[in-house]
Coordinates of C-alpha atoms in Angstrom, one line a residue:
M1 CA -23.1 9.2 23.9
S2 CA -26.6 10.5 24.9
D3 CA -28.6 12.8 22.9
T4 CA -27.8 15.4 25.3
E5 CA -24.1 15.1 25.6
N6 CA -23.1 17.6 23.0
G7 CA -24.8 20.4 25.0
G8 CA -23.7 23.7 23.6
D9 CA -20.3 22.5 22.6
P10 CA -19.3 23.1 18.7
V11 CA -20.0 20.3 16.4
D12 CA -17.0 18.3 15.3
V13 CA -18.3 16.7 12.0
S14 CA -21.5 17.4 10.0
V15 CA -22.3 13.9 8.3
V16 CA -24.3 15.0 5.1
I17 CA -26.3 11.9 3.7
P18 CA -28.2 12.2 0.5
V19 CA -31.2 9.8 0.0
H20 CA -33.2 8.6 -2.6
N21 CA -35.1 5.2 -2.4
C22 CA -32.5 3.6 -0.1
R23 CA -34.8 2.5 2.8
A24 CA -33.2 -1.1 2.9
Y25 CA -29.9 0.4 3.6
L26 CA -30.6 3.5 5.9
D27 CA -30.4 1.6 9.3
R28 CA -27.0 0.3 8.6
C29 CA -25.8 3.8 7.3
L30 CA -27.3 5.9 9.9
T31 CA -26.4 3.6 12.8
S32 CA -22.7 3.5 11.5
A33 CA -22.8 7.3 11.6
L34 CA -24.6 7.6 15.3
V35 CA -22.1 5.4 17.0
Q36 CA -19.2 7.7 15.9
R37 CA -17.5 8.8 18.9
V38 CA -17.1 12.6 18.0
K39 CA -19.4 15.4 18.6
K40 CA -21.5 15.0 15.4
E41 CA -24.7 15.8 13.6
L42 CA -26.4 14.2 10.7
I43 CA -27.9 16.1 8.1
V44 CA -30.0 13.8 6.0
V45 CA -31.5 15.2 3.0
D46 CA -34.4 13.3 1.5
D47 CA -34.2 13.9 -2.3
G48 CA -38.1 12.9 -3.2
S49 CA -38.0 9.5 -2.2
T50 CA -41.0 7.3 -2.7
D51 CA -40.1 4.0 -0.9
G52 CA -40.7 4.9 2.7
S53 CA -37.3 6.3 3.4
G54 CA -38.6 9.6 4.2
E55 CA -40.7 8.4 6.7
L56 CA -38.0 6.0 8.4
L57 CA -35.9 9.3 8.3
D58 CA -38.5 11.2 10.3
L59 CA -38.3 8.5 13.1
Y60 CA -34.6 8.7 13.4
A61 CA -35.0 12.5 13.9
A62 CA -37.9 12.2 16.6
Y63 CA -35.7 9.5 18.4
H64 CA -32.5 11.5 18.0
P65 CA -33.6 15.0 17.9
S66 CA -30.0 16.5 19.0
K67 CA -28.1 14.3 16.6
V68 CA -30.3 14.0 13.4
K69 CA -31.9 16.8 11.3
V70 CA -34.0 15.7 8.2
V71 CA -34.4 18.0 5.0
H72 CA -37.1 16.7 2.5
I73 CA -36.7 18.4 -1.0
E74 CA -38.3 17.6 -4.2
G75 CA -36.4 14.8 -6.4
S76 CA -33.6 16.3 -8.2
G77 CA -32.2 13.3 -10.3
G78 CA -28.7 13.2 -8.8
A79 CA -26.6 13.7 -5.5
G80 CA -25.2 17.0 -6.1
R81 CA -28.3 19.0 -5.2
P82 CA -29.2 17.0 -1.9
R83 CA -25.4 17.3 -0.7
N84 CA -25.6 21.2 -1.5
V85 CA -28.5 21.4 0.6
G86 CA -27.0 19.3 3.6
L87 CA -23.8 21.6 3.2
E88 CA -26.0 24.8 3.8
H89 CA -27.3 23.3 6.9
A90 CA -23.9 22.0 8.3
T91 CA -22.4 23.7 11.5
G92 CA -19.4 21.3 12.3
R93 CA -16.0 22.3 12.2
Y94 CA -15.6 19.6 9.5
V95 CA -17.9 17.8 7.0
F96 CA -17.8 14.3 6.0
F97 CA -20.2 12.9 3.0
C98 CA -21.6 9.4 3.2
D99 CA -24.0 7.8 0.6
A100 CA -27.0 6.2 2.1
D101 CA -26.3 2.7 0.9
D102 CA -22.7 2.8 2.1
H103 CA -21.5 3.0 6.0
L104 CA -18.6 3.9 8.2
G105 CA -16.3 2.2 9.9
P106 CA -17.0 2.3 13.9
E107 CA -13.9 4.5 14.6
A108 CA -13.8 6.2 11.3
L109 CA -14.6 10.0 12.1
E110 CA -12.7 9.8 15.5
R111 CA -9.4 8.9 13.6
M112 CA -10.0 11.2 10.6
V113 CA -10.9 13.9 13.0
A114 CA -7.7 13.3 15.3
M115 CA -5.6 13.4 12.0
A116 CA -7.0 16.6 11.0
D117 CA -6.8 18.5 14.6
R118 CA -3.1 17.2 14.8
N119 CA -2.0 18.3 11.5
D120 CA -4.6 21.4 11.1
S121 CA -5.8 19.5 7.6
D122 CA -8.1 20.7 5.3
I123 CA -8.8 17.3 3.5
V124 CA -8.5 13.8 5.2
L125 CA -8.8 10.7 3.1
G126 CA -9.8 7.7 5.0
K127 CA -9.3 4.3 3.9
I128 CA -12.2 3.0 1.5
V129 CA -12.9 -0.5 0.9
G130 CA -15.1 -2.0 -1.8
H131 CA -17.8 -4.5 -1.4
G132 CA -18.7 -5.6 -4.8
R133 CA -17.5 -2.2 -6.0
R134 CA -14.0 -1.2 -7.0
A135 CA -12.4 1.2 -4.3
P136 CA -9.4 3.4 -5.0
V137 CA -6.1 2.0 -3.4
S138 CA -3.1 3.7 -4.7
M139 CA -3.4 6.4 -2.0
F140 CA -3.8 4.2 1.0
Q141 CA -0.6 2.4 1.1
Q142 CA 0.5 4.1 4.2
S143 CA -1.1 6.8 6.6
A144 CA 0.6 10.4 6.1
D145 CA 0.3 13.5 8.1
R146 CA 1.0 15.6 5.4
V147 CA 1.0 14.8 1.5
E148 CA 1.8 16.8 -1.6
L149 CA -0.5 16.8 -4.5
G150 CA 2.5 16.5 -6.8
D151 CA 4.3 13.9 -5.1
S152 CA 1.5 11.5 -4.0
C153 CA -1.5 9.6 -5.5
V154 CA -4.2 11.3 -3.4
Y155 CA -5.8 13.1 -6.5
N156 CA -6.4 9.5 -8.0
S157 CA -9.1 9.7 -5.7
L158 CA -11.8 12.4 -6.8
C159 CA -14.6 10.8 -5.1
C160 CA -16.3 12.8 -1.9
F161 CA -16.3 10.3 0.6
K162 CA -13.6 12.5 2.7
L163 CA -13.5 14.8 5.7
F164 CA -13.4 18.3 4.4
R165 CA -12.8 21.3 6.7
R166 CA -16.0 23.3 6.3
D167 CA -14.5 26.8 6.4
L168 CA -12.6 25.9 3.4
L169 CA -15.5 24.9 1.6
D170 CA -17.4 28.0 2.6
R171 CA -14.5 30.5 2.0
H172 CA -14.3 29.1 -1.7
R173 CA -17.7 28.2 -2.2
I174 CA -16.8 24.8 -3.2
R175 CA -20.1 23.0 -4.1
F176 CA -21.5 19.8 -6.1
G177 CA -22.6 20.2 -9.6
E178 CA -26.3 20.1 -9.9
G179 CA -28.1 18.6 -12.5
M180 CA -25.4 16.1 -13.4
R181 CA -26.0 12.3 -13.5
V182 CA -22.5 11.5 -12.6
G183 CA -19.4 13.4 -11.9
E184 CA -20.7 15.9 -9.3
D185 CA -18.4 14.9 -6.8
I186 CA -15.4 15.2 -9.1
L187 CA -16.3 18.8 -9.7
F188 CA -16.3 19.5 -5.9
T189 CA -13.4 17.4 -4.9
V190 CA -10.9 18.9 -7.7
H191 CA -12.1 22.2 -6.5
A192 CA -11.5 21.4 -2.7
Y193 CA -7.9 20.0 -3.6
C194 CA -6.7 23.2 -5.3
H195 CA -7.4 25.1 -2.2
A196 CA -6.3 22.6 0.4
E197 CA -3.0 23.6 2.1
V198 CA -2.8 20.4 4.2
I199 CA -4.1 17.0 3.0
S200 CA -3.8 13.9 5.4
V201 CA -4.3 10.1 4.9
V202 CA -5.6 7.6 7.2
A203 CA -4.6 4.0 5.8
D204 CA -4.3 1.9 8.7
Y205 CA -8.1 1.5 9.1
E206 CA -10.9 0.7 6.9
C207 CA -13.1 4.2 7.5
Y208 CA -15.5 3.9 4.5
H209 CA -17.4 0.9 3.1
L210 CA -18.5 1.3 -0.3
M211 CA -21.3 -1.2 -1.3
A212 CA -22.8 -2.5 -4.4
R213 CA -26.7 -2.8 -4.2
L214 CA -27.9 -6.2 -4.7
D215 CA -30.6 -4.7 -7.0
G216 CA -28.3 -2.6 -9.0
T217 CA -30.4 0.5 -8.7
S218 CA -27.6 2.7 -7.8
I219 CA -26.7 5.4 -10.6
M220 CA -23.0 4.0 -11.0
Q221 CA -24.5 0.6 -11.5
Q222 CA -27.1 1.4 -14.3
A223 CA -26.5 1.1 -17.8
G224 CA -25.2 4.5 -19.5
S225 CA -23.8 5.7 -16.4
R226 CA -20.3 5.8 -17.9
D227 CA -21.4 6.8 -21.3
P228 CA -18.1 8.0 -23.1
L229 CA -19.2 11.1 -24.8
A230 CA -21.4 12.2 -21.4
W231 CA -18.3 11.5 -19.4
L232 CA -16.0 13.2 -21.7
A233 CA -18.2 16.5 -21.7
M234 CA -18.6 16.1 -18.0
I235 CA -14.7 16.0 -17.3
R236 CA -14.2 19.0 -19.1
E237 CA -15.4 21.4 -16.2
P238 CA -13.0 20.0 -13.5
M239 CA -10.1 19.8 -16.0
R240 CA -10.9 23.6 -16.6
I241 CA -11.3 24.4 -12.6
M242 CA -8.1 22.6 -11.9
T243 CA -6.2 24.4 -14.5
E244 CA -7.7 27.9 -13.5
H245 CA -6.0 27.4 -10.1
V246 CA -2.9 25.7 -10.7
E247 CA -0.1 27.3 -13.1
P248 CA 1.5 25.5 -16.0
G249 CA 4.4 23.3 -14.7
P250 CA 5.2 20.1 -13.3
L251 CA 2.2 20.1 -10.8
R252 CA -0.4 20.8 -13.4
D253 CA 1.3 18.1 -15.6
H254 CA 0.8 15.5 -12.8
L255 CA -2.7 16.5 -12.1
L256 CA -3.7 16.5 -15.8
R257 CA -2.0 13.0 -16.1
R258 CA -4.6 11.6 -13.9
H259 CA -7.2 13.1 -15.9
F260 CA -5.9 11.9 -19.1
R261 CA -5.2 8.5 -18.0
L262 CA -8.4 7.8 -16.0
D263 CA -11.1 10.0 -17.5
V264 CA -10.0 10.7 -21.3
F265 CA -7.8 7.9 -22.5
T266 CA -9.9 5.1 -21.0
Q267 CA -12.8 6.0 -23.3
L268 CA -10.6 4.7 -26.4
G269 CA -10.6 1.2 -24.3
A270 CA -13.1 -1.4 -24.2
V271 CA -16.0 0.9 -24.3
F272 CA -14.4 2.2 -27.7
L273 CA -14.2 -1.2 -29.0
E274 CA -18.1 -2.0 -28.0
S275 CA -19.2 1.1 -30.3
D276 CA -20.2 1.5 -33.7
G277 CA -18.1 3.3 -36.5
V278 CA -20.0 6.6 -36.2
R279 CA -19.6 6.7 -32.2
R280 CA -15.8 5.9 -32.4
K281 CA -15.2 8.9 -34.7
D282 CA -17.4 10.9 -32.2
I283 CA -15.3 9.7 -28.9
A284 CA -12.1 10.3 -30.8
R285 CA -13.2 13.8 -31.8
E286 CA -14.0 14.8 -28.2
V287 CA -10.8 13.2 -26.8
A288 CA -8.7 15.2 -29.6
A289 CA -10.3 18.5 -28.4
L290 CA -9.4 17.9 -24.8
C291 CA -5.8 17.0 -26.0
D292 CA -5.9 20.1 -28.0
E293 CA -6.5 22.3 -24.9
W294 CA -4.4 20.6 -22.3
Y295 CA -2.2 17.9 -23.4
T296 CA 1.5 18.8 -22.9
P297 CA 4.7 17.3 -23.2
G298 CA 4.7 17.1 -19.4
V299 CA 1.7 15.0 -19.7
H300 CA 3.0 12.9 -22.5
E301 CA 6.2 11.8 -20.7
R302 CA 4.1 10.8 -17.7
L303 CA 1.7 8.5 -19.4
N304 CA 2.0 4.9 -20.3
S305 CA 3.1 3.7 -23.7
I306 CA -0.5 2.7 -24.9
D307 CA -1.8 6.3 -23.9
R308 CA 1.3 8.0 -25.7
Q309 CA 0.5 5.9 -28.8
R310 CA -3.0 7.2 -28.7
A311 CA -2.5 10.7 -28.3
T312 CA -0.7 10.5 -31.6
A313 CA -3.3 8.5 -33.5
L314 CA -6.4 10.2 -32.9
D315 CA -7.1 10.7 -36.5
D316 CA -6.5 7.0 -37.3
I317 CA -9.7 5.1 -35.9
D318 CA -8.3 1.7 -37.1
R319 CA -5.1 2.3 -35.0
L320 CA -7.2 3.2 -32.1
V321 CA -9.0 0.2 -32.4
R322 CA -6.0 -1.8 -32.7
L323 CA -4.5 -0.3 -29.7
A324 CA -7.7 -0.8 -27.8
R325 CA -7.3 -4.9 -28.7
I326 CA -3.8 -4.9 -27.8
E327 CA -4.6 -3.1 -24.2
G328 CA -7.5 -5.5 -23.7
A329 CA -5.6 -8.8 -24.6
T330 CA -4.4 -11.1 -22.0
V331 CA -0.7 -11.5 -21.7
R332 CA 0.3 -15.1 -22.0
R333 CA 3.5 -16.0 -20.7
R334 CA 5.1 -19.4 -19.3
L335 CA 8.2 -20.0 -17.6
T336 CA 10.3 -23.0 -19.1
G337 CA 13.4 -22.7 -17.2
V338 CA 15.6 -20.8 -14.6
C339 CA 19.1 -21.9 -13.7
W340 CA 22.3 -20.4 -13.0
D341 CA 25.5 -20.2 -15.4
G342 CA 28.1 -18.5 -13.3
D343 CA 27.1 -15.4 -12.0
H344 CA 24.2 -15.2 -14.6
L345 CA 20.6 -16.3 -13.8
V346 CA 19.4 -17.9 -17.2
V347 CA 15.7 -17.6 -17.5
T348 CA 13.9 -19.3 -20.7
G349 CA 10.1 -19.2 -21.6
S350 CA 7.6 -17.9 -24.0
A351 CA 5.2 -14.7 -24.1
G352 CA 2.8 -12.8 -26.2
L353 CA -0.7 -11.3 -26.3
H354 CA -3.8 -13.9 -26.6
G355 CA -5.4 -13.5 -29.7
I356 CA -3.1 -11.3 -31.4
A357 CA -0.4 -12.8 -33.6
R358 CA 1.5 -9.9 -35.1
D359 CA 5.2 -10.0 -34.6
H360 CA 6.4 -8.4 -31.5
G361 CA 9.5 -7.0 -29.4
L362 CA 10.0 -9.1 -26.1
A363 CA 12.1 -8.2 -23.0
V364 CA 12.1 -9.2 -19.3
V365 CA 12.0 -6.3 -17.0
L366 CA 13.3 -6.5 -13.4
R367 CA 11.8 -3.7 -11.3
S368 CA 12.9 -2.9 -7.7
R369 CA 9.8 -3.7 -5.2
H370 CA 10.7 -0.9 -2.9
D371 CA 11.7 1.6 -5.6
P372 CA 9.4 1.3 -8.6
A373 CA 11.6 3.8 -10.5
A374 CA 14.6 1.4 -10.5
E375 CA 14.2 -1.1 -13.1
V376 CA 16.5 -3.1 -15.4
V377 CA 15.4 -4.0 -19.1
I378 CA 16.9 -7.1 -20.7
P379 CA 16.2 -7.6 -24.2
A380 CA 15.3 -11.3 -24.8
E381 CA 17.0 -13.7 -27.3
R382 CA 14.2 -15.3 -29.5
K383 CA 14.4 -18.6 -31.1
G384 CA 11.0 -19.6 -32.4
G385 CA 8.5 -19.3 -30.0
E386 CA 10.9 -19.4 -27.1
F387 CA 12.9 -16.6 -25.3
T388 CA 16.2 -16.5 -23.4
V389 CA 17.4 -13.7 -21.2
R390 CA 20.8 -13.8 -18.8
V391 CA 20.4 -11.7 -15.6
D392 CA 23.7 -10.2 -14.3
V393 CA 22.7 -10.5 -10.6
S394 CA 26.0 -8.7 -9.7
A395 CA 24.6 -5.5 -11.3
L396 CA 21.4 -5.7 -9.2
A397 CA 21.2 -3.3 -6.1
S398 CA 20.2 -4.7 -2.7
G399 CA 16.3 -5.4 -2.7
I400 CA 13.5 -7.5 -3.9
W401 CA 13.6 -7.6 -7.8
D402 CA 10.2 -8.8 -9.5
L403 CA 10.4 -10.2 -12.9
R404 CA 7.9 -9.2 -15.7
V405 CA 7.6 -10.1 -19.4
A406 CA 7.2 -7.0 -21.6
V407 CA 5.4 -7.5 -24.8
E408 CA 5.7 -4.6 -27.4
I409 CA 3.5 -4.3 -30.4
E410 CA 3.1 -1.0 -32.4
G411 CA 4.8 0.8 -29.9
A412 CA 2.5 -0.2 -26.8
L413 CA 4.0 -2.1 -24.1
R414 CA 1.8 -4.6 -22.1
F415 CA 3.4 -6.4 -18.8
G416 CA 2.8 -9.6 -17.1
R417 CA 4.6 -11.2 -13.8
L418 CA 6.6 -13.9 -14.7
G419 CA 6.6 -17.6 -13.1
A420 CA 3.2 -18.5 -11.8
D421 CA 2.5 -20.4 -15.0
R422 CA 5.6 -22.6 -15.3
E423 CA 6.5 -26.0 -16.7
T424 CA 6.4 -28.9 -14.5
G425 CA 9.9 -29.6 -12.6
V426 CA 10.9 -26.0 -13.0
N427 CA 12.0 -25.3 -9.4
R428 CA 13.9 -22.0 -7.9
P429 CA 17.5 -22.6 -8.1
M430 CA 19.7 -22.7 -4.9
P431 CA 21.0 -19.5 -3.6
R432 CA 24.4 -18.0 -4.3
M433 CA 27.0 -15.7 -2.7
I434 CA 28.2 -13.3 -5.3
G435 CA 30.8 -10.6 -4.4
G436 CA 30.0 -11.3 -0.7
V437 CA 26.2 -10.5 -1.3
V438 CA 23.7 -13.4 -1.0
V439 CA 21.0 -13.9 -3.7
L440 CA 18.1 -15.8 -3.5
P441 CA 15.9 -16.5 -6.4
Y442 CA 12.4 -17.7 -5.3
F443 CA 8.6 -18.0 -6.3
T444 CA 6.6 -15.8 -4.1
R445 CA 4.1 -17.3 -1.8
D446 CA 0.9 -15.7 -2.8
N447 CA 1.0 -16.2 -6.4
G448 CA 4.1 -18.2 -7.4
N449 CA 5.9 -15.6 -9.5
L450 CA 9.5 -15.4 -9.9
S451 CA 11.6 -12.8 -7.9
I452 CA 15.2 -12.3 -6.9
D453 CA 16.0 -11.4 -3.3
V454 CA 19.5 -9.6 -3.3
G455 CA 20.6 -9.5 0.3
G456 CA 18.3 -11.6 2.0
H457 CA 15.3 -9.2 2.7
V458 CA 12.5 -11.8 2.7
A459 CA 13.9 -15.2 1.8
A460 CA 15.6 -17.2 4.3
V461 CA 19.4 -17.6 3.9
P462 CA 20.4 -21.1 4.1
G463 CA 23.5 -21.4 6.6
G464 CA 24.4 -21.7 10.4
A465 CA 26.9 -21.2 13.1
R466 CA 28.2 -24.2 14.8
L467 CA 29.9 -24.3 18.2
I468 CA 33.3 -26.2 18.4
R469 CA 34.1 -25.5 22.0
T470 CA 33.7 -23.4 25.1
R471 CA 35.8 -22.4 28.1
W472 CA 36.1 -19.8 30.8
G473 CA 38.5 -17.2 30.7
L474 CA 39.9 -14.2 32.6
G475 CA 37.3 -11.8 33.8
Q476 CA 34.6 -14.5 33.9
R477 CA 34.2 -14.3 30.1
L478 CA 32.9 -17.3 28.1
L479 CA 35.3 -18.0 25.5
I480 CA 33.9 -19.9 22.2
D481 CA 35.2 -21.0 19.1
G482 CA 32.9 -21.8 16.2
E483 CA 32.7 -21.9 12.4
L484 CA 30.1 -20.4 9.9
S485 CA 28.8 -21.4 6.5
V486 CA 26.6 -19.5 4.2
V487 CA 25.1 -21.4 1.1
D488 CA 27.3 -23.9 1.6
T489 CA 30.4 -21.8 1.7
A490 CA 32.7 -20.1 4.3
P491 CA 31.7 -16.4 4.5
A492 CA 34.4 -13.8 4.0
A493 CA 35.8 -12.6 7.2
A494 CA 34.5 -8.9 6.8
A495 CA 30.9 -10.3 6.6
I496 CA 31.1 -11.3 10.3
R497 CA 29.9 -8.5 12.4
R498 CA 28.9 -9.6 16.0
I499 CA 27.6 -11.9 18.8
V500 CA 24.2 -10.9 19.8
W501 CA 22.5 -12.2 23.0
R502 CA 18.9 -12.1 23.0
E503 CA 16.8 -12.3 26.3
R504 CA 14.1 -14.9 25.7
R505 CA 11.4 -13.3 27.5
S506 CA 11.7 -9.5 27.4
G507 CA 13.4 -9.6 23.8
R508 CA 16.3 -7.2 25.1
E509 CA 19.6 -7.7 23.1
R510 CA 23.1 -7.3 24.0
A511 CA 25.9 -7.2 21.3
E512 CA 29.3 -8.2 21.7
P513 CA 32.4 -8.1 19.3
V514 CA 33.7 -11.2 17.4
T515 CA 36.9 -12.1 15.8
A516 CA 36.6 -13.6 12.2
L517 CA 39.0 -16.2 11.4
P518 CA 40.0 -18.1 8.0
G519 CA 37.8 -20.4 6.6
G520 CA 34.8 -19.3 8.2
G521 CA 35.9 -19.8 11.8
F522 CA 35.0 -17.2 14.6
A523 CA 36.0 -16.7 18.1
A524 CA 34.9 -14.6 21.0
G525 CA 35.3 -13.7 24.5
L526 CA 31.6 -13.1 26.1
A527 CA 31.1 -11.0 29.0
V528 CA 28.2 -13.0 30.2
G529 CA 28.5 -12.0 33.8
R530 CA 27.6 -8.6 33.0
L531 CA 24.2 -9.6 31.4
P532 CA 21.1 -9.0 33.5
P533 CA 19.2 -11.9 35.3
G534 CA 17.5 -13.9 32.5
T535 CA 17.8 -16.4 29.8
W536 CA 19.8 -15.5 26.9
D537 CA 20.1 -17.1 23.4
A538 CA 23.2 -16.3 21.4
Y539 CA 23.4 -15.5 17.4
V540 CA 26.3 -14.5 15.1
E541 CA 25.0 -11.6 13.1
L542 CA 26.6 -11.5 9.4
D543 CA 26.6 -8.5 6.6
L544 CA 25.5 -10.6 3.5
G545 CA 24.4 -7.4 1.4
G546 CA 21.1 -6.7 3.0
P547 CA 19.6 -6.7 6.4
A548 CA 21.8 -8.2 9.0
A549 CA 21.4 -12.1 8.7
R550 CA 21.2 -14.0 12.1
F551 CA 22.2 -17.5 12.8
K552 CA 21.6 -19.4 15.9
I553 CA 24.7 -21.0 17.3
E554 CA 24.2 -24.7 17.3
A555 CA 25.8 -26.3 20.3
G556 CA 26.2 -30.1 20.5
A557 CA 26.7 -32.5 23.4
G558 CA 29.9 -32.0 25.1
T559 CA 30.7 -28.5 23.6
V560 CA 29.1 -26.4 26.4
V561 CA 31.4 -25.6 29.3
G562 CA 29.9 -26.0 32.6
P563 CA 28.3 -23.2 35.1
R564 CA 30.4 -20.5 37.1
R565 CA 29.4 -18.6 40.3
W566 CA 31.5 -15.9 41.9
W567 CA 30.7 -13.1 44.4
W568 CA 31.3 -9.6 43.2
A569 CA 30.1 -6.2 45.2
A570 CA 28.0 -8.5 47.8
L571 CA 26.2 -10.3 45.0
L572 CA 26.3 -14.1 43.9
R573 CA 26.6 -14.2 40.2
S574 CA 25.7 -17.3 38.6
V575 CA 25.9 -18.3 34.7
R576 CA 25.0 -21.5 33.3
P577 CA 25.6 -21.9 29.9
Y578 CA 23.9 -24.8 28.1
A579 CA 22.5 -26.1 25.0
T580 CA 18.6 -26.0 24.4
R581 CA 17.2 -27.3 21.3
G582 CA 20.7 -27.6 19.7
R583 CA 21.7 -24.1 20.5
L584 CA 23.9 -22.1 22.8
S585 CA 22.1 -20.4 25.6
A586 CA 22.7 -19.0 29.0
V587 CA 20.8 -18.6 32.3
V588 CA 22.3 -15.4 34.2
R589 CA 21.3 -15.0 38.1
R590 CA 22.1 -12.6 40.7
L591 CA 21.7 -13.0 44.3
T592 CA 22.3 -10.8 47.5
A593 CA 24.1 -12.6 50.3
R594 CA 20.9 -12.3 52.4
A595 CA 19.0 -14.3 49.8
V596 CA 21.7 -17.0 49.6
I597 CA 21.7 -17.2 53.4
R598 CA 17.8 -17.6 53.3
R599 CA 18.0 -20.3 50.7
I600 CA 20.3 -22.3 52.8
I601 CA 18.6 -22.0 56.0
R602 CA 15.1 -23.0 54.5

């Protein structure tokens, strides 16, 4: 897009970039913004740079006069003042804030503007990826046209690297905190969330690249940037703003949970252990003051067990220290055996917290992968350092169940996936059919942890369909007889659903009924003459308690009948059943009389 291409058209996005001594990163940042395929303006605010950044910015403005506007201000000591200055100069329908040492994905603004225009969004979160820095992930599991603050994780992300509707910011005078070393964007984003009517998420594209400076000079990389007392003093104002705009109730409790979990109680973790006795008392006192003001029963029930225990121990420094050590300890767990005992899966192993020898409770927790609220807790039988649990697999709903050990000390729970560390010779048990449902214990491919697939959702179901004989019947139907086995047993008749023909090239499918016979047998009269031309492969489809399981129909030599041709409505129809790579397939052709004659006289 040339510099004159915008003409007098309104600007889509004002990209506001605060700059302070970032010359080494500017080319990448500015280029990533200039290549965005939207009508844009770059408002770059030089916050008293002394490394030549200001001169480089003036060169960009000279080369791109209709795209780049540079504003020079005296050094303010933080990003809040330059961002506010940039916002005052913005003319776009939307504003995007980008730090000078980060950069945008090539299609970032195009995708976020399209999302905002389609849904009339006030805020659009674009996927953030970290390079040497931690990036938020919980809110980017899937793209969404509209998400609610109370039913999503978007409030977990309070950084300002988002697309904001400028009218929203101006109408409510939403601005960054000035004179703040850290947290100025939290203040801004909390205020914006409180007024946003539509919030959208772009999760299928890497929109923003969050970079760590190799020289460690960014504010968040410097020592003391997360001083616990300074952080607790800072977070009070965003919490106050949110509670002024959100009435008491479930939504406020949901949002307060984020602040207590990620901003308040985290100061009682590793940084608490690193502090001396006097500082620990100061931290606990500041946390208690925030709890006195905003900690509610609704917040309490939404927190994890360690933070709940902390909330009741703010006057007991020694217990807070123990809880911090429990939180920081590595969960050690080892799988020593997994085997079937009837319909129960017996799991044995050992577990505890590294470096903490106190007596502890122990259980194995099965959590549904696709429904985190669904879990089964099985108390462990203890003998010395070993534990045993018996999993009643018949009580598990269809789905993937991941196994974790839960270690409980002083009312605090620590969890760890089970299976990656296991004794030599511990292998996955064979699948079983239980109550007509296939159950497949397995070790995950990525980390080797133990999971149970109830219904055959991701694990391959062992079994097959074997062709016994074929013949032609009335109506040019292909009559077939066969037999099925699943997990070395005959499936129930009710499990056999249908025969599916799949065209090899196009992927089109046609389904036909099948008759289930005792002992896993099946029979069908297949109207292959009605299939469109192509090469079709045959499958038997079964219901084994999860997604439909398909088995190719294995065909041996001598089991497949010869081809058949017949005329119908001036068409020569040809069906040639055959065995290809040991499976039943059929080639279907249709020719007009004229085409047949042409073939003959050639």
